[in-house]
Coordinates of N, CA, C and O in Angstrom, one line a residue:
M250 N -25.8 2.2 18.5 CA -26.1 3.0 17.6 C -25.2 4.4 17.0 O -24.4 5.1 18.1
A251 N -25.0 4.8 16.0 CA -23.8 6.2 15.8 C -24.8 7.2 16.4 O -25.6 7.5 15.9
T252 N -23.7 8.1 16.5 CA -23.9 9.2 16.7 C -23.3 10.4 16.0 O -22.1 9.9 15.3
S253 N -23.6 11.3 16.2 CA -22.8 12.4 15.2 C -21.5 12.9 15.7 O -20.6 13.3 14.6
E254 N -21.1 12.3 16.9 CA -19.5 12.5 17.2 C -18.9 11.1 16.8 O -17.6 11.5 17.1
Q255 N -19.5 10.2 16.4 CA -18.6 9.0 16.0 C -18.5 9.3 14.1 O -19.1 9.8 13.5
S256 N -17.3 8.9 14.0 CA -16.7 9.3 12.6 C -16.8 7.9 11.9 O -16.4 6.7 12.4
P257 N -16.9 7.8 10.8 CA -17.0 6.3 10.1 C -15.6 5.8 10.3 O -14.8 6.3 10.1
S258 N -15.5 4.4 9.9 CA -14.3 3.7 10.2 C -14.0 2.6 8.8 O -15.2 2.7 8.2
Y259 N -13.3 2.6 8.1 CA -12.9 2.2 7.1 C -12.1 0.6 7.1 O -11.3 0.5 8.1
N260 N -12.3 -0.1 6.5 CA -11.3 -1.6 6.1 C -10.9 -1.3 4.8 O -11.5 -1.1 4.0
V261 N -9.4 -1.7 5.0 CA -8.5 -1.5 3.9 C -7.7 -2.4 3.5 O -7.5 -3.2 4.7
F262 N -7.9 -3.1 2.3 CA -7.1 -4.2 1.7 C -5.7 -3.9 1.5 O -5.9 -2.5 0.4
V263 N -4.7 -4.1 2.0 CA -3.2 -3.7 1.7 C -2.1 -5.1 0.9 O -3.0 -6.1 1.5
Y264 N -1.5 -4.6 0.4 CA -0.4 -5.8 0.0 C 0.9 -5.4 -0.2 O 0.9 -4.2 0.1
G265 N 1.5 -6.1 -0.7 CA 3.0 -5.8 -0.5 C 3.9 -4.9 0.7 O 3.6 -5.9 1.5
S266 N 4.1 -3.9 0.7 CA 4.9 -3.6 1.8 C 4.1 -3.1 2.7 O 4.2 -3.4 3.8
F267 N 2.8 -2.7 2.7 CA 2.2 -2.6 3.6 C 1.4 -3.6 4.5 O 0.8 -3.7 5.2
Q268 N 1.7 -4.5 4.2 CA 1.6 -5.9 4.9 C 2.6 -6.1 6.2 O 2.3 -7.0 7.3
E269 N 3.6 -4.8 5.9 CA 4.6 -5.2 7.1 C 4.3 -4.2 8.6 O 4.2 -3.2 8.2
P270 N 3.8 -4.9 9.7 CA 3.5 -4.1 10.8 C 4.3 -2.8 10.7 O 3.8 -1.8 11.4
A271 N 5.4 -2.8 10.6 CA 6.3 -1.7 11.2 C 5.9 -0.7 9.9 O 5.7 0.6 10.0
V272 N 5.5 -1.2 9.0 CA 5.1 0.1 7.9 C 3.7 0.9 8.3 O 3.5 1.8 8.1
V273 N 3.0 -0.5 8.4 CA 1.2 0.1 8.7 C 1.8 1.5 10.1 O 1.1 2.2 10.2
S274 N 1.8 0.5 11.2 CA 2.2 1.4 12.1 C 2.7 2.8 11.6 O 2.4 4.0 12.2
L275 N 3.5 3.0 11.3 CA 4.6 4.2 10.8 C 3.4 5.1 10.3 O 3.5 6.3 10.6
I276 N 2.9 4.6 9.0 CA 1.9 5.5 8.4 C 0.8 6.2 9.0 O 0.2 7.0 8.9
L277 N 0.1 5.0 9.7 CA -1.1 5.5 10.2 C -0.9 5.8 11.5 O -1.9 6.5 12.2
E278 N 0.0 5.8 12.2 CA 0.8 6.3 13.4 C 0.1 5.6 14.6 O -0.3 6.3 16.0
F279 N -0.9 4.5 14.5 CA -1.1 3.3 15.1 C -1.2 2.1 14.8 O -1.0 1.9 13.4
T280 N -1.4 1.3 15.6 CA -1.8 -0.5 14.8 C -2.9 -0.9 15.0 O -3.4 -0.9 16.2
P281 N -3.5 -0.9 13.6 CA -4.8 -1.7 13.5 C -5.0 -2.8 13.9 O -3.8 -3.6 13.9
V282 N -6.4 -3.6 14.0 CA -6.3 -4.8 13.9 C -6.3 -5.4 12.5 O -6.7 -4.5 11.3
I283 N -5.1 -6.3 12.2 CA -4.9 -6.8 11.1 C -5.4 -8.0 10.7 O -4.8 -9.1 11.7
V284 N -6.1 -8.4 9.7 CA -6.8 -9.9 9.1 C -6.0 -10.3 7.9 O -6.1 -9.6 6.9
S285 N -5.8 -11.7 7.9 CA -5.2 -12.3 6.5 C -6.5 -12.2 5.8 O -7.5 -12.8 5.9
A286 N -6.1 -11.7 4.3 CA -7.3 -12.0 3.3 C -6.7 -12.5 1.6 O -5.4 -11.9 1.5
Q287 N -8.0 -12.4 1.1 CA -6.9 -12.8 -0.5 C -8.1 -11.8 -1.4 O -9.5 -11.8 -1.1
L288 N -7.6 -11.4 -2.4 CA -8.4 -10.6 -3.3 C -8.5 -11.3 -4.6 O -6.8 -11.4 -5.3
H289 N -9.5 -11.8 -5.4 CA -9.4 -12.7 -6.3 C -9.6 -11.6 -7.5 O -10.4 -10.3 -7.3
D290 N -9.0 -12.1 -8.8 CA -9.4 -11.5 -10.1 C -8.5 -10.2 -10.2 O -8.6 -9.1 -10.8
F291 N -7.4 -10.3 -9.4 CA -6.3 -9.3 -9.5 C -4.9 -10.2 -9.4 O -4.8 -10.6 -9.0
H292 N -4.1 -9.1 -10.2 CA -2.6 -9.7 -9.8 C -1.8 -8.6 -9.3 O -2.0 -7.3 -9.3
L293 N -0.7 -9.0 -8.3 CA 0.3 -8.2 -7.5 C 1.4 -8.1 -8.6 O 1.9 -9.1 -8.8
Y294 N 1.9 -6.7 -9.1 CA 2.7 -6.7 -10.1 C 4.2 -6.1 -9.5 O 4.0 -4.9 -8.7
R295 N 5.2 -6.5 -9.9 CA 6.4 -5.8 -9.5 C 6.0 -4.3 -10.7 O 5.8 -4.1 -11.8
L296 N 6.8 -3.1 -10.0 CA 6.9 -2.1 -10.9 C 9.1 -1.7 -11.1 O 9.0 -1.6 -10.3
K297 N 8.7 -1.3 -12.6 CA 10.2 -1.2 -12.7 C 10.9 -0.3 -11.8 O 10.1 0.9 -12.0
G298 N 11.7 -0.2 -11.8 CA 12.2 1.1 -11.1 C 11.9 1.6 -9.5 O 12.3 2.5 -9.2
R299 N 10.7 0.6 -8.7 CA 10.4 1.2 -7.6 C 10.3 -0.2 -6.5 O 10.7 -1.3 -6.9
L300 N 10.4 0.1 -5.3 CA 10.6 -0.6 -4.2 C 9.0 -1.3 -4.2 O 9.1 -2.3 -2.9
H301 N 7.8 -0.4 -4.3 CA 6.8 -0.7 -4.1 C 6.0 -1.5 -5.2 O 5.9 -1.1 -6.5
P302 N 4.9 -2.4 -5.1 CA 4.4 -3.5 -6.4 C 3.1 -2.4 -6.1 O 2.5 -1.4 -5.9
C303 N 2.1 -3.2 -7.4 CA 0.8 -2.5 -7.6 C 0.1 -3.8 -7.7 O 0.4 -4.6 -8.0
I304 N -1.3 -3.3 -7.8 CA -2.2 -4.5 -8.0 C -3.4 -3.6 -9.4 O -3.3 -2.9 -9.4
A305 N -3.3 -5.1 -10.3 CA -4.4 -4.5 -11.5 C -5.2 -5.5 -11.5 O -5.3 -6.6 -11.3
P306 N -6.5 -5.3 -12.2 CA -7.4 -6.6 -12.6 C -7.2 -7.5 -13.4 O -5.9 -7.1 -14.1
F307 N -6.8 -8.8 -13.2 CA -6.2 -9.7 -14.0 C -7.7 -11.2 -13.6 O -7.3 -11.8 -12.3
E308 N -7.9 -11.3 -14.9 CA -8.8 -12.5 -14.8 C -8.3 -13.6 -14.1 O -6.9 -14.2 -14.2
S309 N -8.9 -14.7 -13.0 CA -8.3 -15.8 -12.4 C -6.9 -15.5 -11.6 O -6.2 -16.2 -11.1
G310 N -6.4 -14.1 -11.9 CA -5.8 -13.5 -10.6 C -6.0 -13.8 -9.2 O -7.2 -14.0 -8.7
L311 N -4.7 -13.8 -8.3 CA -5.3 -13.6 -6.7 C -4.4 -13.0 -6.1 O -3.1 -13.2 -6.0
V312 N -4.6 -12.0 -5.2 CA -3.4 -11.4 -4.5 C -3.5 -12.0 -2.8 O -4.9 -11.6 -2.4
N313 N -2.6 -12.2 -2.4 CA -2.9 -12.4 -0.5 C -2.1 -11.2 0.1 O -1.4 -10.6 -0.5
G314 N -3.2 -10.8 1.0 CA -3.5 -9.7 1.7 C -3.3 -9.3 2.8 O -3.7 -10.7 3.8
K315 N -3.8 -8.4 3.4 CA -4.1 -8.0 4.8 C -5.1 -7.0 4.8 O -5.3 -5.9 3.6
V316 N -6.2 -7.0 5.7 CA -6.8 -6.3 6.2 C -6.9 -5.2 7.0 O -7.0 -6.0 7.9
L317 N -6.7 -4.1 6.6 CA -6.3 -3.2 8.0 C -8.1 -2.5 8.4 O -8.4 -2.3 7.9
T318 N -8.5 -2.8 9.5 CA -10.0 -2.5 10.2 C -9.9 -1.5 11.0 O -8.7 -1.1 11.7
G319 N -11.1 -0.7 10.4 CA -11.2 0.2 11.4 C -10.3 1.8 11.6 O -10.7 2.3 12.2
L320 N -10.0 2.1 10.3 CA -9.4 3.3 10.2 C -10.3 4.3 10.0 O -11.4 4.1 9.7
T321 N -9.7 5.7 10.4 CA -10.2 7.0 10.5 C -9.9 7.2 9.2 O -9.3 6.8 8.4
E322 N -10.9 8.7 8.8 CA -11.2 9.2 7.7 C -9.2 9.7 7.6 O -8.7 9.4 6.7
A323 N -8.6 10.3 8.6 CA -7.4 10.8 8.7 C -6.4 9.5 8.1 O -5.4 10.1 7.3
Q324 N -6.0 8.5 8.6 CA -5.5 7.7 8.6 C -5.6 6.9 7.1 O -4.9 6.7 6.4
L325 N -6.9 6.8 6.6 CA -6.9 6.5 5.3 C -6.6 7.5 4.3 O -5.8 7.4 3.0
K326 N -6.5 8.9 4.4 CA -5.9 9.6 3.6 C -4.2 9.7 3.7 O -3.6 10.0 2.6
N327 N -3.7 9.2 5.0 CA -2.4 9.2 5.2 C -1.9 8.0 3.9 O -1.0 8.2 3.5
L328 N -2.4 6.9 3.9 CA -2.5 5.9 3.1 C -2.5 6.5 1.6 O -1.6 6.1 0.6
D329 N -3.8 7.1 1.2 CA -3.7 7.3 0.1 C -2.7 8.3 -0.5 O -2.2 8.4 -1.6
M330 N -2.3 9.5 0.4 CA -0.8 10.2 0.2 C 0.4 9.6 0.1 O 1.1 10.0 -1.1
I331 N 0.7 8.4 0.8 CA 2.1 8.0 0.9 C 1.7 7.0 -0.7 O 3.0 6.8 -1.2
Q332 N 0.6 6.6 -1.2 CA 0.5 6.0 -2.2 C 0.6 7.0 -3.2 O 1.0 6.3 -4.4
G333 N 0.1 8.2 -3.6 CA 0.3 8.7 -4.4 C -1.2 8.7 -5.5 O -1.5 7.8 -5.5
A334 N -1.1 9.4 -6.7 CA -1.8 9.7 -7.3 C -2.0 9.0 -8.2 O -2.7 8.6 -9.2
E335 N -0.8 7.8 -8.4 CA -0.9 6.8 -9.5 C -2.0 5.5 -9.0 O -2.1 4.7 -9.9
Y336 N -2.1 5.7 -7.9 CA -3.2 4.7 -7.3 C -4.5 5.0 -6.9 O -4.5 6.8 -7.4
V337 N -5.6 4.3 -7.4 CA -7.1 4.9 -6.6 C -7.8 4.0 -6.1 O -7.6 2.7 -6.1
R338 N -8.7 4.8 -5.4 CA -9.0 3.8 -4.1 C -10.5 3.1 -4.7 O -11.4 4.1 -5.2
K339 N -10.8 1.9 -4.7 CA -12.0 1.4 -5.1 C -12.2 0.1 -4.0 O -11.4 -0.5 -3.1
T340 N -13.9 0.2 -4.2 CA -14.0 -1.0 -3.0 C -14.4 -2.2 -4.0 O -14.7 -2.2 -5.3
V341 N -13.8 -3.3 -3.1 CA -13.4 -4.8 -3.8 C -13.9 -5.7 -3.0 O -14.3 -5.0 -1.4
E342 N -13.8 -7.0 -2.8 CA -14.9 -7.8 -2.0 C -13.6 -9.0 -1.8 O -12.6 -9.3 -2.9
V343 N -13.0 -8.9 -0.6 CA -12.0 -10.0 -0.3 C -12.4 -11.1 0.6 O -13.8 -10.9 0.7
V344 N -11.9 -11.9 0.6 CA -12.1 -13.3 1.4 C -11.4 -13.3 2.6 O -10.0 -13.6 2.3
L345 N -11.8 -13.4 3.4 CA -10.6 -13.6 5.2 C -10.3 -15.0 4.6 O -11.0 -16.0 4.7
T346 N -9.1 -15.1 5.1 CA -8.3 -16.6 5.3 C -9.0 -17.0 6.1 O -8.9 -18.6 6.0
E347 N -8.8 -16.8 7.3 CA -9.4 -17.7 8.5 C -10.5 -18.4 8.6 O -11.1 -19.6 8.9
T348 N -11.5 -17.4 7.9 CA -12.9 -17.9 8.0 C -13.6 -18.0 6.4 O -15.2 -18.3 6.8
S349 N -13.1 -17.8 5.7 CA -13.7 -17.8 4.4 C -14.6 -16.6 4.0 O -15.8 -16.9 3.4
E350 N -14.8 -15.9 4.8 CA -16.1 -14.7 5.4 C -15.9 -13.9 4.0 O -14.6 -13.4 3.4
K351 N -16.6 -13.3 3.4 CA -16.5 -12.2 2.2 C -16.9 -10.9 3.1 O -17.7 -11.0 3.6
M352 N -16.1 -9.8 2.4 CA -16.3 -8.7 3.2 C -15.6 -7.5 1.9 O -14.7 -7.6 0.8
E353 N -16.7 -6.5 2.4 CA -16.3 -5.3 1.5 C -15.0 -4.5 1.9 O -15.5 -4.0 2.8
V354 N -14.3 -4.0 1.1 CA -13.3 -3.1 2.0 C -12.6 -2.4 0.8 O -13.0 -2.4 -0.8
E355 N -11.9 -1.0 1.3 CA -11.2 -0.4 0.0 C -9.9 -0.9 0.0 O -9.4 -1.6 0.5
A356 N -9.6 -0.7 -1.5 CA -7.9 -1.2 -1.8 C -7.7 -0.1 -2.8 O -8.4 0.7 -3.6
L357 N -6.4 0.1 -2.8 CA -5.3 1.2 -3.6 C -5.1 0.3 -5.0 O -4.3 -0.6 -4.6
I358 N -5.6 0.6 -6.1 CA -5.6 -0.1 -7.5 C -4.6 0.9 -8.3 O -4.6 2.1 -8.4
W359 N -3.9 0.1 -9.0 CA -2.7 0.9 -10.0 C -4.1 1.5 -11.1 O -4.7 1.1 -11.5
A360 N -3.9 2.9 -11.1 CA -4.4 3.4 -12.0 C -4.7 3.0 -13.1 O -5.5 3.1 -13.9
N361 N -3.5 3.1 -14.0 CA -3.0 2.7 -15.5 C -2.6 1.0 -15.4 O -1.8 0.7 -15.4
K362 N -4.0 0.6 -15.7 CA -3.7 -0.9 -15.5 C -3.1 -1.5 -16.6 O -2.8 -2.7 -17.1
D363 N -2.7 -0.1 -17.8 CA -1.9 -1.0 -19.2 C -0.4 -0.4 -18.9 O 0.2 -0.8 -19.9
D364 N -0.3 -0.1 -17.9 CA 1.1 0.2 -17.7 C 2.4 -0.3 -18.1 O 2.6 -1.4 -17.6
P365 N 3.1 0.0 -19.3 CA 4.0 -0.8 -19.7 C 5.2 -1.1 -18.1 O 6.0 -2.2 -18.5
D366 N 5.5 -0.1 -17.3 CA 6.4 -0.4 -16.1 C 5.9 -1.7 -14.9 O 6.6 -2.1 -14.5
M367 N 4.7 -2.5 -15.3 CA 4.0 -3.3 -14.4 C 4.9 -4.8 -15.1 O 4.5 -5.0 -16.3
Y368 N 5.3 -5.6 -14.2 CA 5.5 -6.9 -14.8 C 5.9 -7.7 -13.5 O 6.1 -7.6 -12.6
G369 N 5.9 -9.1 -14.3 CA 5.9 -10.4 -13.4 C 5.5 -10.0 -11.7 O 4.4 -9.6 -11.9
E370 N 5.8 -10.6 -11.0 CA 5.4 -11.3 -9.7 C 6.2 -10.5 -8.4 O 7.7 -10.5 -8.4
W371 N 5.3 -9.9 -7.7 CA 6.1 -8.9 -6.7 C 6.3 -9.7 -5.4 O 5.5 -10.8 -5.1
D372 N 7.5 -9.9 -4.5 CA 8.3 -10.8 -3.8 C 8.2 -10.2 -2.5 O 8.9 -9.5 -2.2
F373 N 7.4 -10.5 -1.5 CA 7.4 -9.9 -0.2 C 8.4 -10.2 0.4 O 9.1 -9.4 1.3
E374 N 8.9 -11.5 0.6 CA 10.2 -11.9 1.7 C 11.3 -11.4 0.8 O 12.1 -10.8 1.7
E375 N 11.1 -11.4 -0.6 CA 12.9 -10.6 -0.9 C 12.8 -9.3 -0.6 O 13.6 -8.5 -0.3
W376 N 11.4 -8.3 -0.6 CA 11.4 -6.8 -0.6 C 11.8 -6.7 1.1 O 12.2 -6.0 1.4
K377 N 11.3 -7.6 1.5 CA 11.7 -7.4 3.6 C 13.6 -7.5 3.6 O 13.6 -6.7 4.5
R378 N 13.7 -8.3 2.7 CA 15.0 -8.8 3.0 C 16.4 -7.5 2.2 O 17.1 -7.1 3.0
L379 N 15.6 -7.1 1.2 CA 16.5 -6.4 0.3 C 15.9 -4.6 0.6 O 17.0 -3.9 0.4
H380 N 14.8 -4.6 0.6 CA 14.2 -3.0 0.6 C 13.4 -2.5 1.9 O 13.1 -1.2 1.9
M381 N 13.4 -3.3 2.8 CA 12.5 -2.6 4.0 C 13.0 -1.8 4.3 O 12.4 -0.7 4.6
D382 N 14.3 -1.8 5.0 CA 14.6 -0.6 5.9 C 14.4 0.5 5.0 O 14.4 1.9 5.6
K383 N 14.9 0.7 3.9 CA 15.0 2.1 2.6 C 13.5 2.3 2.5 O 13.4 3.4 2.6
F384 N 12.9 1.5 2.6 CA 11.2 1.7 2.3 C 10.6 2.4 4.1 O 10.3 3.2 3.6
I385 N 11.2 1.7 4.9 CA 10.9 2.7 6.1 C 11.6 4.0 6.1 O 10.9 4.8 6.9
E386 N 12.8 3.8 5.9 CA 13.3 5.1 6.2 C 12.6 6.2 5.5 O 12.4 7.5 5.5
A387 N 12.2 6.0 4.1 CA 11.7 7.0 3.0 C 10.1 7.3 3.8 O 9.3 8.3 3.7
S388 N 9.4 6.4 4.3 CA 8.3 6.5 4.9 C 8.0 7.4 5.9 O 7.7 8.4 6.5
K389 N 9.4 7.5 6.7 CA 9.7 8.3 8.1 C 9.5 10.0 7.4 O 9.0 10.4 8.1
K390 N 10.5 10.0 6.0 CA 10.8 11.3 5.7 C 9.4 11.9 5.3 O 9.0 13.1 5.3
F391 N 8.4 10.8 4.7 CA 7.4 11.2 4.1 C 6.4 11.8 4.9 O 5.7 12.7 5.1
I392 N 6.4 11.2 6.1 CA 5.5 11.5 7.4 C 5.9 12.8 8.2 O 5.1 13.7 8.4
E393 N 7.2 12.9 8.0 CA 7.9 13.9 8.5 C 7.3 15.1 7.5 O 7.2 16.3 8.0
W394 N 7.4 14.8 6.4 CA 7.3 16.1 5.4 C 5.8 16.7 5.5 O 5.7 17.5 5.4
K395 N 4.6 15.4 5.6 CA 3.6 15.7 5.7 C 3.1 16.7 6.9 O 2.5 17.8 6.9
K396 N 3.7 16.6 8.1 CA 3.7 17.6 9.5 C 4.5 18.7 9.0 O 4.0 19.6 9.5
N397 N 5.4 18.5 8.3 CA 6.2 19.7 8.4 C 7.0 20.4 6.8 O 8.1 19.6 6.6
P398 N 6.5 20.6 5.8 CA 6.9 20.4 4.3 C 7.7 21.3 4.0 O 8.5 20.8 3.3
D399 N 8.5 22.5 4.5 CA 9.3 23.0 4.6 C 9.5 23.3 3.5 O 10.9 23.2 2.7
G400 N 8.9 23.6 2.2 CA 8.7 24.1 1.0 C 9.0 22.8 -0.1 O 9.7 23.0 -1.4
K401 N 9.4 21.7 0.5 CA 10.1 20.5 -0.3 C 8.7 19.8 -1.1 O 7.3 19.9 -0.6
T402 N 8.5 19.1 -2.1 CA 7.9 18.6 -3.1 C 7.7 17.3 -2.9 O 8.8 16.4 -2.5
R403 N 6.5 16.5 -3.0 CA 6.5 15.1 -3.1 C 7.3 14.2 -3.9 O 7.5 13.4 -3.4
E404 N 7.5 15.0 -4.9 CA 8.5 14.2 -5.9 C 9.7 14.3 -5.2 O 10.5 13.2 -5.5
E405 N 10.3 15.0 -4.2 CA 11.6 14.9 -3.8 C 11.4 13.6 -2.6 O 12.7 13.1 -2.3
F406 N 10.5 13.3 -2.2 CA 10.4 12.2 -1.5 C 10.0 10.7 -1.7 O 10.4 9.6 -1.7
E407 N 9.4 10.9 -3.2 CA 9.2 10.0 -4.1 C 10.5 9.1 -4.5 O 10.6 7.9 -4.7
K408 N 11.6 9.5 -4.8 CA 12.7 9.6 -5.2 C 13.7 8.3 -4.2 O 14.0 7.5 -4.3
F409 N 13.0 8.4 -3.0 CA 13.4 7.1 -1.9 C 12.9 5.9 -2.2 O 13.4 4.8 -1.5
V410 N 11.7 6.0 -2.7 CA 11.2 4.7 -2.7 C 11.0 4.2 -4.2 O 10.9 3.3 -4.7
H411 N 12.3 4.7 -4.9 CA 12.8 3.8 -6.3 C 14.0 3.2 -5.7 O 14.5 3.5 -5.1
E412 N 14.0 2.0 -6.8 CA 15.3 1.4 -6.6 C 16.6 2.0 -7.0 O 16.5 3.1 -7.8
D413 N 17.5 1.8 -6.5 CA 18.9 2.1 -6.6 C 19.3 1.4 -8.2 O 18.7 0.4 -8.4
P414 N 19.8 2.1 -8.9 CA 19.9 1.6 -10.2 C 21.2 0.6 -10.1 O 22.1 0.4 -8.9
P415 N 21.0 0.0 -11.2 CA 21.8 -1.5 -11.0 C 22.9 -1.2 -11.0 O 23.6 -0.3 -12.0
V416 N 24.1 -2.0 -10.3 CA 25.5 -2.0 -10.2 C 26.1 -2.6 -11.4 O 25.6 -3.5 -11.8
A417 N 26.7 -2.0 -12.4 CA 27.2 -2.7 -13.7 C 28.4 -3.4 -13.3 O 29.3 -3.7 -12.1

């Protein structure tokens, strides 16, 4: 039985860099129970000039990811803040990998499904090898900024999660 002292909990489907436990623990400031899941009719895209991917609706698409269970409102806001205004939170249905059980969860979807910067398939293993350390560094800076902004804007921290320009 719920009491007025209990806050609602949220289950959130994550993909891309948020599948990495070190990233999740840093951003949420705790480690939730994480369950493997699939999201049908979406595609995981690379984004030109960025270290992070996005998802958008795509008929017959499939995105493998994780469900973070039991998040608080504050933790959900941390995810929203780190993702930024280019994503919108929507309720979607995922299929849990181990049990084939269907579950309604929140997911952060790329707001502009026709964005010309979306392309190809994002590769988690490539990201871990080439970009994870930089992404974790940027996330740490962002969490520090959230606690103490020091007059800096979000845009100053977004530049840390953009890919370095290619070397000629």
